[in-house]
Short mmCIF file of C-alpha atoms in Angstrom, two decimals:
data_model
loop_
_atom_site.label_atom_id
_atom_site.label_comp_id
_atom_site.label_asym_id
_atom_site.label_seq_id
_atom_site.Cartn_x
_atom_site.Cartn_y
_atom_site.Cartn_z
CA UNK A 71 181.45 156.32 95.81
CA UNK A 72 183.57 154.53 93.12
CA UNK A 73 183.74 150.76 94.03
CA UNK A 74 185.93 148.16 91.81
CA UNK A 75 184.77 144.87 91.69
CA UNK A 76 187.36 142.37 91.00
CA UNK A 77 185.76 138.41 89.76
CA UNK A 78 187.49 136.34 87.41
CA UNK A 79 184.57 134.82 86.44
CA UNK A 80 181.86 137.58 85.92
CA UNK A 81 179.76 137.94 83.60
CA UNK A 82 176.32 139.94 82.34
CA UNK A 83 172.67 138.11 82.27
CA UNK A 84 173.26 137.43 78.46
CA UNK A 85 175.78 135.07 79.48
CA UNK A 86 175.53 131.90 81.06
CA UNK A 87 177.62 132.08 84.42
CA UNK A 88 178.19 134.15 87.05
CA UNK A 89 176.07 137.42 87.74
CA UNK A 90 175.83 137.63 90.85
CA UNK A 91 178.07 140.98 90.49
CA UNK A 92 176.58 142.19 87.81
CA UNK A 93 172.93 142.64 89.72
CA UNK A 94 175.51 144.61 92.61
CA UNK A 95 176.93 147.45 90.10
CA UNK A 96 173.28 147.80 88.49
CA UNK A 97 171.62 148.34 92.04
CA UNK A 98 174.68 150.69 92.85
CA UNK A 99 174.37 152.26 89.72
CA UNK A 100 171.00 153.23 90.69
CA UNK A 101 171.84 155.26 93.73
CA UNK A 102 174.35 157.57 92.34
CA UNK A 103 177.53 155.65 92.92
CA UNK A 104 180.65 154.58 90.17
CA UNK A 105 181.03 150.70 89.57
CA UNK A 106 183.52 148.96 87.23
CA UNK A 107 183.66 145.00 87.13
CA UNK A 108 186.96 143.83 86.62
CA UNK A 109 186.24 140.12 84.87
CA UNK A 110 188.40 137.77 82.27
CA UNK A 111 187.67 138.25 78.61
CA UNK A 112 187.93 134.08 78.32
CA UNK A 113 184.45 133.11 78.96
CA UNK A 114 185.36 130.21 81.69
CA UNK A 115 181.60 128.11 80.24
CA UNK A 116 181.94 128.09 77.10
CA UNK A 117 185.34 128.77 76.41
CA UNK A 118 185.29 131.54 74.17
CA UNK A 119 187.42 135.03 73.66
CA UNK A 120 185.18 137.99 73.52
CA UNK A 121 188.17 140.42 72.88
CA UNK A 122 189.14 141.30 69.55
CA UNK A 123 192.63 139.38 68.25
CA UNK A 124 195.31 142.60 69.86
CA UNK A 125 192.94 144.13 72.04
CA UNK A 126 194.39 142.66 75.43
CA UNK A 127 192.23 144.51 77.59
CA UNK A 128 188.94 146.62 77.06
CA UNK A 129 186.30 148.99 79.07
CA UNK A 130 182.96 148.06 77.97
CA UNK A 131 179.28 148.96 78.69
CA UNK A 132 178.06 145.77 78.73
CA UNK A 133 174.05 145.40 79.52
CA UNK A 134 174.44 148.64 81.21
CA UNK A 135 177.07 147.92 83.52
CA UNK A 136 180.81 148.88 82.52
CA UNK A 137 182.87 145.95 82.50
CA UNK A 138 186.67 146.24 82.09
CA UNK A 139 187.84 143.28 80.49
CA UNK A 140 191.20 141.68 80.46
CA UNK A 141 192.46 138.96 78.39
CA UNK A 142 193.68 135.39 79.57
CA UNK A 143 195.33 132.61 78.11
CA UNK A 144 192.60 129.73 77.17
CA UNK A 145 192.06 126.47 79.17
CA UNK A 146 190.30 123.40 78.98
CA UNK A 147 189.12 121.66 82.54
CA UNK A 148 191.02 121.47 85.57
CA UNK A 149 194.29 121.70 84.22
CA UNK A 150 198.11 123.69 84.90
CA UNK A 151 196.90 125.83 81.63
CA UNK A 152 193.76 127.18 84.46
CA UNK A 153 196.39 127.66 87.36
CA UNK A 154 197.95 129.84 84.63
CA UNK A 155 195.00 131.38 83.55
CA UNK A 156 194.09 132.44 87.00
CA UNK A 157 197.78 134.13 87.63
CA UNK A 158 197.38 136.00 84.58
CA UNK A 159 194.32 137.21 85.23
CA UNK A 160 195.46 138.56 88.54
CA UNK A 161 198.91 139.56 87.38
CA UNK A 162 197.21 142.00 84.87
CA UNK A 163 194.82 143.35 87.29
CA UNK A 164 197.13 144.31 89.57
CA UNK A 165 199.27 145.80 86.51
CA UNK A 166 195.90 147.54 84.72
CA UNK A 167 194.87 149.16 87.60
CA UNK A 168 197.72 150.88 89.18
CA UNK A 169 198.25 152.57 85.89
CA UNK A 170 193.99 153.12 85.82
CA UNK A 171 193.69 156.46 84.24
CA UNK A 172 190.03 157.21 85.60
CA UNK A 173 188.71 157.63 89.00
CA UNK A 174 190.44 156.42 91.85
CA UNK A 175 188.54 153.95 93.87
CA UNK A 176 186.97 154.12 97.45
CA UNK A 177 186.72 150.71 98.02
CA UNK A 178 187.71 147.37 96.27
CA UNK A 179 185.93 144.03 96.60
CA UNK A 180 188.08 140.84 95.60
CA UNK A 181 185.64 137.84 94.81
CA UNK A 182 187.29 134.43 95.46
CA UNK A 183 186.22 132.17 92.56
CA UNK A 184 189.58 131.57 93.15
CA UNK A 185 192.24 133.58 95.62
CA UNK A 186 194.59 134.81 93.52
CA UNK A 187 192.20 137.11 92.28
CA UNK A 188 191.32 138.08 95.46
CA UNK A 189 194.59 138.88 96.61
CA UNK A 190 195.00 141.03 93.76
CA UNK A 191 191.80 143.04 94.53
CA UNK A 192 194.16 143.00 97.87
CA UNK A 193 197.14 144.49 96.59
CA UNK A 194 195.04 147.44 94.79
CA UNK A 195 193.44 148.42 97.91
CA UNK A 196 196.42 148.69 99.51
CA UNK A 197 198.44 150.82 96.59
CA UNK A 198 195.34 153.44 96.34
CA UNK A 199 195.09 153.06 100.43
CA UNK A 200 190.99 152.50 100.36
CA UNK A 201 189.60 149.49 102.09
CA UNK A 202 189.46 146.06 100.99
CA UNK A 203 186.23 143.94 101.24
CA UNK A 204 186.84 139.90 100.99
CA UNK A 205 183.83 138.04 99.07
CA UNK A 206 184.53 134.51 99.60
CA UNK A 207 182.76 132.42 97.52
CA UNK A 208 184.63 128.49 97.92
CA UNK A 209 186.60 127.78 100.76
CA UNK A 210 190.06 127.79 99.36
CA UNK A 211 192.07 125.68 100.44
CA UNK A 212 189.52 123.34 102.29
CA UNK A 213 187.83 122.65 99.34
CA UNK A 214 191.09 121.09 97.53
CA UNK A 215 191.56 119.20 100.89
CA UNK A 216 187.75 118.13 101.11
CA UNK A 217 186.84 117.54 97.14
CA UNK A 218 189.72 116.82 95.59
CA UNK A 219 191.30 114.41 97.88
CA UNK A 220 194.87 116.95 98.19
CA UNK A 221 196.59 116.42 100.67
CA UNK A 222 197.07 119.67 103.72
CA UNK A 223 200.52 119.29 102.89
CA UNK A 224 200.71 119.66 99.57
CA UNK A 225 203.19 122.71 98.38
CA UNK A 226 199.78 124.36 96.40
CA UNK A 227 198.04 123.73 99.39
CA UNK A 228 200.11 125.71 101.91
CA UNK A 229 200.53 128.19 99.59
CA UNK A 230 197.05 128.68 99.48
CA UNK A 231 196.61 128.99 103.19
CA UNK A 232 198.78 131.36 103.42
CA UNK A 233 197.15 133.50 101.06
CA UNK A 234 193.76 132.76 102.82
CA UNK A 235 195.10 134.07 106.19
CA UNK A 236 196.86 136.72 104.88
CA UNK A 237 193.16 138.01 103.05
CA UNK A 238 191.01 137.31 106.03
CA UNK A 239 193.53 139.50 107.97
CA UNK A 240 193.74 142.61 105.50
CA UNK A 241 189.89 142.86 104.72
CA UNK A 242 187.93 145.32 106.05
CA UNK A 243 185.05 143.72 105.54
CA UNK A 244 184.67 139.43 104.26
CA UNK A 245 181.18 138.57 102.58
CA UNK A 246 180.50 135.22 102.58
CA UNK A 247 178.03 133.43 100.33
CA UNK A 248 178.36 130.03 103.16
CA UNK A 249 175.91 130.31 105.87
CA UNK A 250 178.11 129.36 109.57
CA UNK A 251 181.79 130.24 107.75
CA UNK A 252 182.55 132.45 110.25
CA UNK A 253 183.55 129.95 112.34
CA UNK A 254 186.12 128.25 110.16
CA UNK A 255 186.84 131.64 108.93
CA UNK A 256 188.00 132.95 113.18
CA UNK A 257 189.99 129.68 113.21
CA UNK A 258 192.11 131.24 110.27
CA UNK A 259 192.62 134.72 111.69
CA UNK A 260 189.42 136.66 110.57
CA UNK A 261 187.91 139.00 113.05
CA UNK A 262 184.63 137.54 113.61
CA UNK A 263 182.91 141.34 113.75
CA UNK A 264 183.90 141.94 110.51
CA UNK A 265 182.24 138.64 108.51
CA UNK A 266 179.09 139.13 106.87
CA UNK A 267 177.09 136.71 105.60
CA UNK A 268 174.95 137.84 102.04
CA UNK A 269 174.21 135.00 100.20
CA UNK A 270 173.02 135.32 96.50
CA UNK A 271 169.94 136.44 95.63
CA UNK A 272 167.40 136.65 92.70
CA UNK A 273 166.81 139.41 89.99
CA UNK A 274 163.23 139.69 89.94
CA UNK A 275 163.44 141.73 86.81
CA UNK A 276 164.17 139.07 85.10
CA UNK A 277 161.50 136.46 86.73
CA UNK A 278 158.28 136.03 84.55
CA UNK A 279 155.10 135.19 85.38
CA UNK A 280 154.87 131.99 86.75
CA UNK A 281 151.99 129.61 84.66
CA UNK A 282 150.07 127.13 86.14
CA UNK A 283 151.94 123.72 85.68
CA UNK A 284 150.52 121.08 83.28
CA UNK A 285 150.03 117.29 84.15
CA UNK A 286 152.30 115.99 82.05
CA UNK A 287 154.77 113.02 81.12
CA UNK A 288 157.36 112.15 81.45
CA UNK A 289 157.78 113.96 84.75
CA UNK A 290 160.76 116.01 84.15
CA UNK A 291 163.73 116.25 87.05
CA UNK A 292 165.71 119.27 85.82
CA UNK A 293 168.91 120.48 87.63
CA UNK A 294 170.72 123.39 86.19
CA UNK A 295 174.18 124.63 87.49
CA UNK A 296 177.54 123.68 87.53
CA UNK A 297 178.93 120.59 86.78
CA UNK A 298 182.02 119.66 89.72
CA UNK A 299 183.15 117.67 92.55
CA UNK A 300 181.58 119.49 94.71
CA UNK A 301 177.67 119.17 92.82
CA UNK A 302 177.63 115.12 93.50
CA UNK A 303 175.90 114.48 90.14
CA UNK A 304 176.77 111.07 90.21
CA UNK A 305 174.22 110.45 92.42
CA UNK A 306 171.75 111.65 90.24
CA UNK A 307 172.82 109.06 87.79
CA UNK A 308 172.16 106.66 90.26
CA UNK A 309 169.04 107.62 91.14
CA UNK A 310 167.88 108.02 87.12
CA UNK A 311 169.35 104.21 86.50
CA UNK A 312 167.21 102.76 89.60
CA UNK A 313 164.02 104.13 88.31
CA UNK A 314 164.98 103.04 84.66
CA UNK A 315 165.55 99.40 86.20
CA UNK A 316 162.12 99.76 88.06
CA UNK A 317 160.78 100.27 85.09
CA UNK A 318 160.20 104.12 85.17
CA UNK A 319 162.27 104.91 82.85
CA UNK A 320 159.82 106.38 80.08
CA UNK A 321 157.68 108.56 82.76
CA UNK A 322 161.06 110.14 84.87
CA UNK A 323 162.94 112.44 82.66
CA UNK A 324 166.37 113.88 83.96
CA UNK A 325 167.57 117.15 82.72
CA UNK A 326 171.23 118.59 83.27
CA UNK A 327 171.60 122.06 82.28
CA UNK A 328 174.74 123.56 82.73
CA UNK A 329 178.70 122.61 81.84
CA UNK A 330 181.47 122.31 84.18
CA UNK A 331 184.77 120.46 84.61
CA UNK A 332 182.58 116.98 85.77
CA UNK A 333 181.01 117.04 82.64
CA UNK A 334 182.36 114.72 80.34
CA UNK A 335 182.70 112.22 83.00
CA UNK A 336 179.12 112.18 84.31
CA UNK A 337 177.95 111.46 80.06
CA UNK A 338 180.89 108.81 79.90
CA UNK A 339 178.71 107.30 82.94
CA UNK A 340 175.29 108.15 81.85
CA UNK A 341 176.45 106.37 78.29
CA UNK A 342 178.02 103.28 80.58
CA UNK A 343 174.52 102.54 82.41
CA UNK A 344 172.89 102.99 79.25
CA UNK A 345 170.43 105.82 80.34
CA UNK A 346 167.64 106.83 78.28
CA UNK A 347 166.27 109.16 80.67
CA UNK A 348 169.10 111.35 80.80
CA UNK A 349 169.48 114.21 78.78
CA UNK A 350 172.64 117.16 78.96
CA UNK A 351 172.24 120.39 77.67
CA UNK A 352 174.31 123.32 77.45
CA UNK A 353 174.06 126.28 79.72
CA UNK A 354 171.80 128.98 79.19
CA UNK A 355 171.94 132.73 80.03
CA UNK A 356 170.70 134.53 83.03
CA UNK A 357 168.38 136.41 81.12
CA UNK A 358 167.02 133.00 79.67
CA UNK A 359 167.19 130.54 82.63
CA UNK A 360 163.52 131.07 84.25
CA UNK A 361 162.22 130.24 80.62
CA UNK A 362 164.15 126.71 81.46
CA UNK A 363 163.30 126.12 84.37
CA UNK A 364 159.66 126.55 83.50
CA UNK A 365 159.67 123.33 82.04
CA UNK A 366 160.57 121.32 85.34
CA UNK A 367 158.37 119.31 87.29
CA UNK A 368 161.05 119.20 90.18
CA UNK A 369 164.48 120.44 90.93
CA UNK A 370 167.48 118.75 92.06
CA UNK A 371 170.30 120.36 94.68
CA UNK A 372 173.29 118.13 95.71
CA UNK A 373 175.99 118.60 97.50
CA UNK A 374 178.91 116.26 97.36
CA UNK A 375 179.74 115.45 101.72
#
């Protein structure tokens, strides 16, 4: 079987970001079948252009898994210049792979970092006539409406939910990484019997051996991810500047590992309670992270409600 995988946002362990598809084509690799990733050359973390200056799109063995890469105009945070970037992105994958020159794919899977670039993966299926298989990562709209305080009215907005039902309709199949989506997801004109739920998992090939953990100080709080609206890191903030005013500053240590578009506000805040116990640090590869995370006496996981 040939399967196309279609995420904006992909990437291989010796990145920092999303791998989650990478792990899928090397398992699928392993029993016999064809896989090709179709992922942005604009590295969405760290904001940097693997492609060469005129190379504007690129089939690459990358860590073992081919990756065809397409390039994107270049963003900075939440801005119109992303919106763009994400139409581009699925513009040229709907234009790169009708004129595809190798095998013709059985299936297609659209992940929904975003859904534009799921509705692309959409529009493939549908030319070649193979079915199309939904991952839905965020919500989208809902999470607009929930996080970012937009309105259900809003022009983006409706567009957006139109695009949602229309996907939920056409897939064969919709993965969802949200445990109890399928719900919201019937409300919105998916066939319940065809929602799956497989959330992410863990490479263990890339686990170590765990060591024994050290008493040690300062006690180290490490949380390593992305940085949004959605990761309620401000509450971590609050939580670092209460110990520092309890006077526990010096033996709690808070560690944020990652980037994101929440970034520069959460040091702006750090900087405006004066935290000494707070420390940012850029994100890390896949391949790398366990190393990290080693070094933690305790994890954080927020969600913003």
């Amino acid at each position: 079987m040939n399967v196309w995988m279609v995420n904006h946002y992909a990437l291989p362990p010796s990145q920092a970001g999303i791998t989650r598809h990478y792990t899928l084509a090397k398992e699928l690799l392993k029993r016999g079948h064809q896989v090709i990733i179709w992922a942005s050359s604009f590295n969405h973390g760290t904001k940097e252009e693997r492609l060469a200056n005129r190379e504007t799109h690129k089939l690459e063995l990358t860590d073992g898994v081919p990756f065809y890469w397409i390039r994107t105009p270049p963003y900075k945070g939440n801005s119109p210049a992303r919106v763009w970037n994400m139409l581009t992105f699925s513009y040229r994958v709907w234009q790169l792979g009708r004129g595809f020159r190798l095998a013709k794919p059985d299936v297609i899977l659209g992940s929904s970092p975003h859904p534009f670039a799921a509705l692309a993966a959409e529009w493939l299926a549908s030319h070649f006539r193979v079915p199309f298989v939904l991952e839905v990562r965020d919500l989208w709209p809902q999470s607009l409406i929930d996080l970012g305080d937009i309105p259900p009215s809003h022009p983006f907005v409706v567009l957006l939910d139109k695009i949602e039902r229309h996907l939920y309709r056409k897939a064969s199949t919709i993965v969802t990484l949200l445990p109890d989506a399928g719900e919201y997801m019937t409300a919105k004109g998916a066939d319940p019997s065809r929602v799956v739920w497989i959330p992410n998992g863990i490479d263990l090939e890339l686990v170590p051996t765990p060591s024994p953990p050290q008493p040690k100080e300062p006690f180290t709080v490490m949380y390593a991810g992305a940085h949004g609206l959605a990761n309620g890191l401000e509450l971590a903030l609050e939580a670092a500047h209460l110990l520092e005013k309890e006077g526990w500053g010096r033996r709690v240590r808070f560690r944020f590992v990652g980037d994101g578009p929440e970034k520069p506000t959460l040091i702006r805040r750090a900087r405006e309670l004066g935290l000494g116990n707070v420390s940012f640090e850029e994100p890390v590869p896949k391949g790398e992270v366990y190393t990290l995370l080693n070094q933690a006496d305790a994890f954080l996981i927020i969600l913003q409600t």
